[in-house]
XYZ file of C-alpha atoms in Angstrom:
704
model
C 0.000 0.000 0.000
C 1.038 3.582 -0.708
C -0.018 6.613 1.330
C -0.566 9.943 -0.398
C -2.014 13.278 0.656
C -5.040 14.350 -1.388
C -6.445 17.812 -0.666
C -5.027 17.571 2.857
C -6.499 14.098 3.458
C -4.315 10.993 3.935
C -5.314 8.187 1.530
C -3.942 4.630 1.404
C -4.126 2.997 -2.005
C -2.660 -0.057 -3.705
C 0.737 0.492 -5.312
C 0.365 0.970 -9.073
C -2.961 2.776 -8.737
C -3.534 6.151 -10.317
C -4.354 9.428 -8.578
C -7.911 9.071 -9.941
C -8.341 5.778 -8.066
C -7.146 7.421 -4.847
C -9.616 10.263 -5.377
C -12.453 7.753 -5.877
C -11.489 5.995 -2.659
C -11.413 9.295 -0.790
C -14.751 10.402 -2.247
C -13.173 13.339 -4.059
C -14.589 14.122 -7.500
C -12.127 15.032 -10.220
C -13.777 16.187 -13.489
C -13.122 13.840 -16.395
C -14.480 12.626 -19.724
C -12.287 9.863 -21.128
C -11.732 7.978 -17.846
C -14.165 5.116 -17.104
C -13.628 2.633 -14.291
C -14.353 -0.377 -16.526
C -12.116 0.722 -19.434
C -8.391 1.092 -19.963
C -6.791 4.482 -19.408
C -6.450 6.690 -22.484
C -5.635 10.081 -20.893
C -6.708 11.991 -23.990
C -9.324 14.444 -22.704
C -6.998 16.058 -20.104
C -9.964 17.313 -18.099
C -8.665 15.585 -14.971
C -5.508 17.703 -14.663
C -4.466 18.124 -11.026
C -1.705 19.918 -9.151
C 0.993 17.460 -8.001
C 3.604 18.967 -5.692
C 7.062 19.240 -7.314
C 5.600 18.532 -10.779
C 6.357 21.447 -13.131
C 2.917 21.370 -14.757
C -0.539 19.914 -14.018
C -0.756 16.122 -14.371
C -3.679 13.942 -15.585
C -5.117 12.192 -12.532
C -6.201 9.165 -14.561
C -2.670 8.432 -15.822
C -0.417 9.559 -12.963
C 0.672 6.674 -10.712
C 0.674 7.268 -6.980
C 3.996 7.344 -5.136
C 4.714 7.244 -1.441
C 4.304 10.692 0.136
C 2.835 12.281 -3.016
C 0.906 15.499 -2.339
C -1.986 16.187 -4.722
C -4.273 19.196 -4.864
C -7.391 18.922 -7.017
C -8.841 22.326 -6.210
C -5.801 24.585 -6.172
C -5.655 27.613 -8.454
C -3.161 25.798 -10.679
C -5.498 22.770 -11.101
C -8.644 24.818 -11.644
C -6.984 27.057 -14.218
C -5.711 23.997 -16.127
C -9.159 22.417 -16.098
C -10.757 25.648 -17.305
C -8.264 25.836 -20.176
C -9.091 22.267 -21.225
C -12.802 23.069 -21.124
C -12.226 26.096 -23.359
C -10.523 23.890 -25.949
C -13.286 21.262 -25.763
C -15.934 23.917 -26.432
C -14.141 25.482 -29.394
C -15.857 23.239 -31.923
C -18.744 21.889 -29.873
C -22.080 22.957 -31.442
C -24.680 24.840 -29.408
C -27.149 21.949 -29.623
C -28.238 21.764 -25.987
C -31.880 22.804 -26.599
C -32.457 19.939 -29.056
C -29.848 17.397 -27.923
C -31.166 14.089 -26.545
C -28.291 14.113 -24.050
C -29.433 17.448 -22.614
C -29.938 17.149 -18.873
C -27.641 14.137 -18.514
C -24.583 15.344 -20.391
C -21.210 15.371 -18.632
C -19.910 18.148 -20.859
C -22.964 20.290 -20.121
C -22.616 19.694 -16.387
C -18.879 20.438 -16.232
C -19.161 23.467 -18.519
C -21.247 25.100 -15.809
C -18.361 24.856 -13.345
C -15.337 25.142 -15.620
C -16.579 26.941 -18.736
C -16.602 30.618 -19.593
C -19.570 32.807 -20.449
C -17.963 33.753 -23.779
C -15.565 32.260 -26.303
C -12.389 33.724 -27.713
C -12.726 31.536 -30.804
C -14.039 33.413 -33.863
C -13.222 31.023 -36.725
C -15.738 28.635 -38.310
C -16.520 25.507 -36.329
C -15.679 22.142 -37.838
C -18.469 19.861 -39.068
C -18.339 16.034 -39.095
C -20.378 14.120 -41.722
C -23.487 12.244 -40.615
C -23.106 8.468 -40.259
C -25.703 5.679 -40.353
C -24.509 2.700 -38.301
C -27.709 0.687 -37.988
C -31.098 0.702 -36.262
C -29.972 1.083 -32.633
C -27.361 3.847 -32.382
C -27.717 7.326 -33.845
C -24.494 8.993 -35.046
C -26.306 11.903 -36.668
C -24.456 14.519 -34.613
C -20.832 13.375 -34.477
C -19.833 17.039 -34.611
C -20.503 16.920 -30.845
C -17.839 14.245 -30.310
C -14.950 15.244 -27.996
C -12.761 12.245 -28.936
C -12.741 10.661 -25.495
C -12.566 7.237 -27.277
C -14.746 5.541 -24.673
C -16.811 3.942 -27.433
C -13.674 2.676 -29.184
C -12.235 1.168 -26.014
C -15.582 -0.387 -25.077
C -15.669 -2.199 -28.399
C -12.105 -3.446 -28.112
C -12.061 -4.403 -24.453
C -15.605 -5.232 -23.369
C -17.592 -6.189 -26.473
C -14.539 -7.791 -28.061
C -15.137 -6.190 -31.474
C -13.479 -2.948 -32.535
C -16.355 -1.573 -34.591
C -15.493 2.099 -34.078
C -12.101 3.746 -34.399
C -10.587 7.210 -34.700
C -9.239 8.280 -38.098
C -7.003 11.219 -39.037
C -5.436 13.799 -36.708
C -6.034 17.272 -35.383
C -9.230 18.983 -36.477
C -9.777 16.224 -39.067
C -9.960 13.480 -36.426
C -13.269 11.646 -36.218
C -14.805 8.518 -34.711
C -16.132 6.275 -37.462
C -16.713 2.674 -38.522
C -13.815 3.061 -40.967
C -15.414 1.124 -43.838
C -18.868 2.635 -43.406
C -20.204 -0.543 -41.827
C -22.981 -0.852 -39.253
C -22.372 -1.363 -35.535
C -23.588 -4.913 -34.960
C -22.378 -5.926 -31.495
C -25.011 -7.449 -29.200
C -23.753 -5.014 -26.519
C -23.607 -1.904 -28.710
C -26.172 0.112 -26.744
C -23.707 0.503 -23.884
C -21.778 2.933 -26.085
C -24.753 5.286 -25.714
C -24.485 5.171 -21.919
C -20.749 5.785 -21.737
C -20.681 8.600 -24.315
C -20.168 11.733 -22.184
C -21.775 14.004 -24.789
C -24.634 13.686 -27.274
C -22.582 12.177 -30.095
C -23.974 8.648 -29.680
C -27.672 8.518 -28.821
C -30.451 5.930 -28.902
C -32.108 5.828 -32.335
C -35.424 4.314 -31.095
C -35.630 6.865 -28.235
C -34.453 9.839 -30.303
C -36.587 12.983 -29.802
C -39.160 11.057 -27.727
C -38.741 12.812 -24.371
C -36.424 14.941 -22.282
C -34.642 13.324 -19.378
C -36.330 15.510 -16.755
C -39.758 14.361 -17.964
C -39.001 10.711 -17.197
C -39.756 8.785 -14.021
C -37.142 6.170 -13.152
C -38.065 2.763 -11.727
C -35.905 -0.260 -11.010
C -36.634 -3.600 -12.694
C -35.052 -6.880 -13.825
C -34.504 -8.097 -17.377
C -36.967 -10.811 -18.501
C -34.710 -12.270 -21.208
C -31.623 -14.409 -20.567
C -30.522 -15.889 -17.250
C -28.178 -13.081 -16.188
C -31.008 -11.249 -14.431
C -29.588 -7.878 -15.488
C -30.722 -5.013 -13.257
C -32.505 -2.243 -15.154
C -33.743 1.291 -14.751
C -36.969 1.648 -16.740
C -37.769 5.243 -17.650
C -41.423 6.149 -17.998
C -43.461 9.075 -19.297
C -47.266 9.241 -19.228
C -47.560 5.568 -18.213
C -45.494 4.499 -21.209
C -42.022 2.915 -21.153
C -39.746 5.271 -23.080
C -36.239 3.985 -22.379
C -34.340 1.238 -20.530
C -30.817 1.695 -19.128
C -28.637 -0.385 -16.772
C -28.792 -0.251 -12.993
C -25.282 -0.925 -11.740
C -24.840 -4.202 -9.845
C -21.279 -5.547 -9.868
C -22.402 -8.999 -8.735
C -24.770 -9.437 -11.690
C -24.413 -7.179 -14.738
C -21.816 -4.633 -13.577
C -22.836 -1.428 -15.398
C -23.733 -3.088 -18.719
C -26.824 -4.585 -20.354
C -27.327 -6.435 -23.630
C -29.120 -4.760 -26.521
C -32.157 -7.020 -26.092
C -32.433 -5.827 -22.467
C -32.220 -2.222 -23.637
C -34.411 -2.107 -26.750
C -37.038 -4.837 -26.296
C -39.284 -2.262 -24.589
C -40.506 -1.289 -28.072
C -42.696 -4.418 -28.032
C -44.523 -3.144 -24.935
C -46.161 -0.426 -27.019
C -46.536 -2.370 -30.266
C -49.734 -2.795 -32.271
C -49.546 -6.521 -31.491
C -50.530 -5.988 -27.840
C -53.624 -7.858 -26.653
C -55.710 -5.538 -24.492
C -59.052 -7.366 -24.058
C -60.017 -11.048 -23.634
C -61.054 -12.709 -26.887
C -63.068 -15.836 -27.763
C -63.112 -17.621 -31.100
C -66.734 -18.143 -32.116
C -67.637 -19.620 -35.483
C -64.037 -19.196 -36.627
C -64.044 -15.465 -35.815
C -62.410 -13.667 -32.899
C -64.645 -11.531 -30.694
C -63.759 -9.379 -27.706
C -65.529 -10.274 -24.459
C -65.376 -9.213 -20.822
C -63.137 -10.966 -18.295
C -65.995 -12.697 -16.469
C -67.295 -14.295 -19.651
C -63.819 -15.436 -20.750
C -62.817 -16.876 -17.380
C -66.105 -18.716 -16.874
C -65.813 -20.148 -20.386
C -62.282 -21.422 -19.619
C -63.165 -22.762 -16.163
C -66.226 -24.648 -17.429
C -64.303 -26.034 -20.391
C -61.416 -27.296 -18.282
C -63.779 -28.931 -15.780
C -65.677 -30.682 -18.567
C -62.511 -31.966 -20.244
C -61.172 -33.217 -16.925
C -64.453 -35.069 -16.349
C -64.464 -36.593 -19.855
C -60.775 -37.450 -20.334
C -59.101 -37.408 -16.916
C -57.045 -34.753 -15.177
C -53.782 -35.361 -17.066
C -55.528 -34.480 -20.337
C -55.425 -30.895 -19.025
C -51.907 -29.469 -19.290
C -49.925 -26.245 -19.182
C -46.938 -25.180 -21.240
C -45.303 -22.325 -19.370
C -42.494 -20.102 -20.546
C -39.345 -19.984 -18.390
C -39.538 -16.217 -18.960
C -42.624 -16.114 -16.696
C -42.275 -14.848 -13.137
C -41.739 -17.166 -10.184
C -45.223 -16.364 -8.921
C -46.833 -17.190 -12.272
C -44.964 -20.495 -12.530
C -45.888 -21.474 -8.970
C -49.575 -20.678 -9.404
C -49.745 -22.451 -12.774
C -48.416 -25.581 -11.059
C -50.772 -25.161 -8.111
C -53.752 -24.751 -10.463
C -52.920 -27.872 -12.497
C -52.151 -30.001 -9.478
C -55.267 -28.731 -7.739
C -57.190 -30.177 -10.681
C -55.309 -33.457 -10.265
C -53.016 -33.012 -13.292
C -49.233 -33.249 -13.302
C -48.969 -32.205 -16.964
C -47.015 -28.961 -16.712
C -43.652 -28.185 -18.270
C -41.342 -25.257 -18.981
C -38.732 -27.300 -20.945
C -40.206 -26.330 -24.278
C -37.103 -26.727 -26.458
C -35.785 -29.902 -24.801
C -35.397 -33.209 -26.618
C -34.812 -35.278 -23.447
C -36.952 -35.214 -20.311
C -35.017 -37.325 -17.803
C -35.992 -36.812 -14.133
C -33.849 -34.062 -12.649
C -32.016 -34.509 -9.356
C -32.202 -30.998 -7.951
C -32.100 -27.667 -9.757
C -29.675 -27.288 -12.649
C -27.878 -23.944 -12.340
C -24.643 -22.118 -13.182
C -22.615 -24.034 -10.601
C -20.765 -20.880 -9.512
C -21.408 -17.155 -9.158
C -21.761 -14.867 -12.152
C -19.018 -12.573 -10.824
C -16.563 -15.489 -10.641
C -16.744 -15.945 -14.432
C -14.505 -12.879 -14.786
C -11.718 -14.603 -12.866
C -11.712 -18.076 -14.432
C -8.308 -19.493 -15.277
C -9.784 -22.239 -17.449
C -13.255 -22.826 -18.877
C -14.797 -25.534 -21.059
C -18.068 -24.560 -22.734
C -20.207 -27.254 -24.323
C -23.080 -26.620 -26.744
C -23.390 -22.841 -26.661
C -23.161 -19.866 -28.980
C -21.952 -18.029 -25.895
C -21.728 -14.525 -27.309
C -25.288 -14.486 -28.655
C -27.017 -16.771 -26.122
C -25.579 -15.013 -23.053
C -23.967 -11.679 -23.983
C -23.235 -10.629 -20.390
C -21.729 -13.998 -19.447
C -19.572 -13.772 -22.580
C -18.476 -10.299 -21.468
C -17.206 -11.696 -18.158
C -15.481 -14.710 -19.720
C -13.892 -12.356 -22.257
C -12.447 -10.417 -19.313
C -11.055 -13.660 -17.872
C -9.423 -14.511 -21.221
C -7.935 -11.005 -21.484
C -6.211 -11.547 -18.143
C -4.729 -14.931 -19.068
C -7.603 -17.409 -18.774
C -7.869 -20.282 -21.273
C -11.181 -20.927 -23.026
C -12.100 -24.241 -24.665
C -15.249 -25.171 -26.591
C -17.129 -28.238 -27.812
C -19.791 -27.263 -30.328
C -21.649 -28.314 -33.430
C -19.994 -25.558 -35.476
C -17.459 -22.760 -35.172
C -18.767 -19.545 -33.615
C -17.189 -16.111 -33.429
C -17.138 -15.376 -29.706
C -14.965 -12.245 -30.126
C -12.259 -13.740 -27.916
C -9.441 -16.278 -28.386
C -10.477 -19.930 -27.970
C -7.529 -22.172 -27.071
C -9.150 -25.426 -28.244
C -12.327 -25.604 -30.323
C -13.686 -29.121 -30.896
C -16.338 -29.237 -33.611
C -18.686 -32.234 -33.808
C -21.990 -32.082 -35.680
C -23.945 -33.524 -32.730
C -21.556 -36.012 -31.124
C -20.567 -33.825 -28.199
C -20.976 -36.861 -25.971
C -17.988 -38.551 -27.596
C -15.996 -35.317 -27.487
C -16.616 -35.054 -23.729
C -15.808 -38.753 -23.324
C -12.446 -38.099 -24.995
C -11.747 -35.275 -22.514
C -12.744 -37.570 -19.621
C -10.385 -40.282 -20.925
C -7.563 -37.730 -21.221
C -8.188 -36.589 -17.642
C -8.096 -40.238 -16.503
C -4.834 -40.811 -18.356
C -3.232 -37.721 -16.798
C -4.281 -38.848 -13.307
C -3.546 -42.534 -13.837
C -7.083 -43.692 -13.090
C -9.719 -45.614 -15.001
C -11.744 -43.650 -17.533
C -15.550 -43.740 -17.135
C -15.971 -44.487 -20.857
C -13.643 -45.399 -23.671
C -12.298 -42.644 -25.941
C -12.805 -42.825 -29.685
C -9.047 -42.532 -30.225
C -6.065 -40.589 -28.953
C -7.028 -36.935 -29.248
C -4.580 -34.040 -28.967
C -7.327 -31.458 -28.452
C -8.931 -33.498 -25.658
C -5.518 -33.887 -23.998
C -4.923 -30.121 -24.142
C -8.343 -29.436 -22.600
C -7.713 -32.025 -19.872
C -4.339 -30.494 -18.958
C -5.878 -27.013 -18.795
C -8.686 -28.196 -16.502
C -6.226 -30.014 -14.251
C -4.107 -26.871 -13.783
C -4.972 -23.751 -11.827
C -7.639 -23.229 -9.185
C -10.479 -21.280 -10.804
C -12.081 -23.369 -13.540
C -15.544 -24.238 -14.801
C -17.349 -26.584 -17.179
C -20.413 -24.815 -18.543
C -23.181 -26.468 -20.558
C -25.034 -24.149 -22.931
C -28.563 -24.001 -24.283
C -27.863 -26.552 -27.012
C -26.417 -28.985 -24.448
C -29.505 -28.583 -22.249
C -31.754 -29.245 -25.260
C -29.678 -32.173 -26.534
C -31.257 -35.594 -26.956
C -28.574 -37.008 -24.612
C -28.485 -34.051 -22.228
C -28.278 -36.163 -19.082
C -25.284 -38.111 -20.424
C -23.505 -34.860 -21.283
C -24.133 -33.687 -17.741
C -22.917 -36.968 -16.246
C -19.655 -36.777 -18.207
C -19.201 -33.117 -17.283
C -19.798 -33.988 -13.627
C -17.184 -36.729 -13.719
C -14.625 -34.407 -15.331
C -15.488 -31.682 -12.817
C -15.063 -34.047 -9.871
C -11.650 -35.177 -11.128
C -10.328 -31.710 -12.018
C -11.903 -29.590 -9.291
C -13.856 -27.555 -11.848
C -17.346 -26.293 -11.093
C -20.031 -27.730 -13.363
C -23.209 -25.949 -14.358
C -25.601 -24.713 -17.015
C -25.637 -21.372 -18.765
C -29.391 -21.558 -18.237
C -31.519 -20.350 -21.119
C -34.153 -17.967 -19.770
C -34.780 -15.368 -17.075
C -36.431 -17.961 -14.840
C -35.138 -21.379 -15.907
C -33.751 -21.941 -12.405
C -36.944 -20.614 -10.799
C -39.138 -22.876 -12.941
C -37.244 -25.930 -11.720
C -37.403 -24.720 -8.128
C -41.209 -24.370 -8.106
C -41.570 -27.684 -9.971
C -43.034 -26.358 -13.197
C -42.420 -29.774 -14.758
C -43.936 -33.239 -14.230
C -43.124 -34.792 -10.852
C -44.926 -38.129 -11.268
C -47.158 -39.337 -14.083
C -47.829 -36.090 -15.942
C -47.073 -35.429 -19.598
C -43.869 -33.552 -20.439
C -43.572 -30.838 -23.093
C -42.588 -33.335 -25.776
C -45.571 -35.562 -25.077
C -47.926 -32.602 -24.982
C -46.674 -30.981 -28.172
C -45.363 -33.806 -30.328
C -47.537 -36.739 -29.303
C -50.751 -34.739 -28.954
C -51.520 -35.994 -25.460
C -53.631 -33.014 -24.378
C -57.330 -32.272 -24.706
C -57.009 -28.877 -23.003
C -53.878 -26.731 -23.013
C -52.947 -23.559 -21.170
C -50.175 -21.707 -23.029
C -48.676 -19.209 -20.604
C -46.345 -16.672 -22.279
C -45.718 -19.439 -24.815
C -45.826 -19.529 -28.611
C -45.126 -23.143 -29.594
C -44.235 -22.250 -33.185
C -41.252 -20.233 -31.901
C -40.646 -21.610 -28.413
C -40.998 -25.384 -28.738
C -38.889 -28.027 -30.423
C -42.023 -29.840 -31.643
C -43.971 -26.749 -32.697
C -47.749 -26.727 -32.250
C -48.716 -29.819 -34.246
C -49.596 -31.811 -31.113
C -52.286 -29.303 -30.169
C -54.322 -29.925 -33.320
C -56.488 -32.505 -31.543
C -57.056 -30.452 -28.384
C -60.634 -29.435 -27.622
C -59.600 -26.204 -25.909
C -56.398 -24.155 -26.191
C -56.152 -21.099 -23.934
C -53.355 -18.591 -24.528
C -52.312 -16.237 -21.734
C -50.098 -13.649 -23.385
C -49.478 -9.889 -23.588
C -49.745 -10.247 -27.366
C -52.141 -11.509 -30.022
C -50.340 -14.831 -30.178
C -51.288 -18.384 -31.206
C -54.452 -17.099 -32.885
C -54.496 -19.998 -35.349
C -54.476 -22.689 -32.649
C -56.234 -20.995 -29.706
C -59.861 -20.820 -28.664
C -59.375 -18.170 -25.980
C -56.910 -15.285 -25.632
C -56.399 -13.768 -22.177
C -54.323 -10.551 -22.009
C -51.693 -10.796 -19.268
C -49.175 -8.197 -18.212
C -45.553 -8.193 -19.433
C -42.786 -7.644 -16.878
C -43.236 -3.863 -16.981
C -46.881 -4.033 -15.886
C -46.746 -6.599 -13.099
C -44.829 -7.280 -9.930
C -42.892 -10.511 -9.848
C -39.643 -12.351 -9.300
C -36.931 -13.888 -11.477
C -34.253 -16.327 -10.323
C -31.059 -15.961 -12.338
C -28.515 -18.609 -13.341
C -26.664 -18.497 -10.014
C -29.901 -18.883 -8.025
C -30.215 -15.230 -6.959
C -33.820 -14.214 -6.215
C -34.615 -10.757 -7.650
C -38.050 -9.185 -7.281
C -39.424 -6.167 -9.105
C -42.546 -3.993 -9.189
C -44.673 -2.827 -12.095
C -43.302 0.341 -13.660
C -46.466 1.320 -15.571
C -50.142 0.488 -15.190
C -51.521 -2.398 -17.290
C -52.481 -1.521 -20.846
C -56.229 -1.633 -21.548
C -57.843 -4.540 -19.696
C -54.588 -6.455 -19.292
C -54.248 -8.233 -15.935
C -51.218 -9.739 -14.149
C -50.997 -13.462 -14.955
C -50.796 -14.438 -11.283
C -54.205 -12.807 -10.732
C -55.719 -14.535 -13.750
C -54.469 -17.937 -12.539
C -55.748 -17.257 -9.023
C -59.245 -16.347 -10.270
C -59.335 -19.398 -12.541
C -58.420 -21.575 -9.570
C -61.133 -19.990 -7.459
C -63.746 -20.536 -10.183
C -62.803 -24.219 -10.337
C -62.739 -24.676 -6.576
C -59.002 -25.283 -6.223
C -58.132 -24.786 -2.521
C -55.234 -22.740 -1.104
C -55.240 -20.039 -3.787
C -56.649 -17.051 -1.888
C -53.725 -14.702 -2.519
C -54.266 -10.948 -2.422
C -50.823 -9.854 -3.673
C -47.932 -11.364 -5.573
C -45.809 -10.762 -2.480
C -47.954 -13.297 -0.607
C -47.259 -15.866 -3.313
C -43.548 -15.102 -3.192
C -43.458 -15.344 0.611
C -44.844 -18.867 0.455
C -42.191 -19.898 -2.093
C -39.006 -18.309 -0.759
C -39.782 -18.119 2.965
C -37.359 -15.252 3.453
C -34.496 -16.633 1.352
C -32.487 -14.409 -1.012
C -30.984 -17.364 -2.855
C -32.318 -20.735 -3.946
C -31.400 -23.113 -1.066
C -27.994 -24.704 -1.641
C -29.226 -28.221 -0.898
C -31.393 -28.249 -4.033
C -28.880 -26.524 -6.317
C -27.635 -29.892 -7.445
C -26.640 -31.080 -10.886
C -26.309 -34.782 -10.084
C -27.261 -36.713 -13.218
C -29.145 -39.988 -13.311
C -27.952 -41.179 -16.714
C -25.342 -43.968 -16.922
C -21.909 -43.052 -18.241
C -22.231 -44.664 -21.648
C -21.738 -43.022 -25.003
C -24.591 -43.448 -27.469
C -23.757 -44.180 -31.110
C -27.238 -43.277 -32.318
C -27.696 -40.416 -34.743
C -28.920 -37.320 -32.940
C -31.145 -34.534 -34.201
C -29.681 -31.056 -33.999
C -30.700 -29.308 -30.753
C -33.261 -26.535 -31.068
C -31.876 -23.189 -29.845
C -33.481 -19.761 -30.191
C -31.442 -17.096 -31.940
C -30.572 -13.927 -30.055
C -33.614 -11.911 -31.152
C -36.091 -14.790 -31.247
C -35.651 -15.845 -27.615
C -39.023 -14.620 -26.310
C -42.159 -12.744 -27.304
C -40.785 -9.334 -26.385
C -37.623 -9.423 -28.495
C -39.550 -10.968 -31.391
C -41.785 -7.870 -31.478
C -39.151 -5.194 -30.879
C -39.009 -3.435 -34.250
C -35.468 -2.062 -34.002
C -33.969 -5.358 -32.836
C -35.572 -7.100 -35.803
C -33.717 -4.715 -38.139
C -30.280 -5.678 -36.795
C -27.725 -7.798 -38.638
C -28.185 -10.617 -36.097
C -31.932 -10.742 -36.716
C -31.438 -10.737 -40.494
C -28.867 -13.520 -40.225
C -31.258 -15.660 -38.171
C -34.070 -15.110 -40.707
C -31.691 -16.172 -43.482
C -30.882 -19.405 -41.654
C -27.735 -18.302 -39.819
C -26.925 -18.853 -36.153
C -27.145 -15.429 -34.498
């Protein structure tokens, strides 16, 4: 540790730290633009100049290392005068756009100009103008004349997103930030550039000119998409979601969010929203009141149960539903005597699970892995924020290995990439055999042959202390998923690596916890959708055509199909549509991949006659006489589930597999995995996301 004096205050800081880090520790604000705590130091804005004793001129706080006994003054006349001079230079070419700039009211340059700027300018020459750029549907670069060349966006692309999509060309007054070749910005994390831009050069294209920052109410929420559970700030005007930005949580999403977390709000206000209950009568859809719709559903379900038995009534529930919705759906079905409920819509295997399959470690620990083996995942697109953390681990020396059906561009170096069309089981068996050979023990299964890649992966997993084996969405959906897990568990036990799933959806872990899958003799998702085992189906936040491996063909023989959705979905296969609230209009809870329980409140009132799904399920249960469903609030439902816990209990976070360790030689169908902007109903209806390169690639048959 090094002790310095900062504005008369003694500060102890780690050797090698910069003056800026000492100021942050002491709670002293030093004005800056280019410095960002999550990015490398560039020292090119010079706004953070401070007075260091014995230094002949002011020094940049972000790039000046601390030394023992250093005396720093951030508010001396020398420091203030230097900062004012830098501000004068920054404002020489900056346009007077504040009245119409989207960044107005939350602009660092605007804020600091108040304290360090002058009331007049000595500059009389013409201001420079930078050409307009079109970089895609998400980011607006219409006003790059405002850019102050802090290079935050450039460094974010290089260091965090892994793709240098923006760079700075030319020098002096001709310097500009551009895509070089006139390309679009296509990173799945690109929206974070908007947040870190300290001026109004990069702004949100969907939000552009929609509202001023001081008109917006800010409410905390949780992302309903992948299993990170990213913390959000949802900004609202006139009971309408206008913008979504990250809420900083270092243990979960740091200060970043994926583009689907940021821009999927467009679907909340789309023309596809369902706002009143609807019944199909004589082949035509008609709007009805809630009482009529619910009584129709309740009577129909009771009749079908009486005619065909309780298990002929089933529910297919999305793992993007809240914990409360999943719990009540299970309670409703089981109250009727049915065990036919499932959230594993894209799975090909439905082996009984021993405990809850989860990440196997904390999300934060992914940034510090020394070795990782990822099986069956397009990591960068399936889990952008997990990829961000693993990319950080690789940047600091970690080794990444992959077993996949094809090569993917993860925007980071992969030490060993094993490509098998669908025979990942044999690839894992080869790694297990290599581990056994290294340790001089018996292998659980025989390898196909001596394999240099498998040996390299085995040696990497046997070295170091922080290592993980992570099974992706395609591995979870694989026809031999339990065997993959069993092999991964054996390798993990022998190498000391954690073993877990990069779980698919916002509530995959929660759905397992509340038993939203058959526990005894009920039908699983495959039997319900492929074999046509249902006479009555409840589709909760589910669109089988997009969400299920088998599609909707198994529902053709059902007598009643009831869709509970925020959107006009499943209209060709449904008899009843019930409008339920999306995450922004209901309170609820998601459980992320590491088992963290995160609750949220509604940020706007329900649209039209939309109702929270937990209320709809409760009323249905009451109409059918199901006991124990007299809940008044979602918090009462949650209290019964979690009983005060903040994390899923450790004793059920267990990935023990039941499958024998034997490699199948049967041909396997390719696992069904949703592309990045087809994951759930919200992203599918977000207009700007559907204009991105990733969405176009998926429509053309690619793998985004």
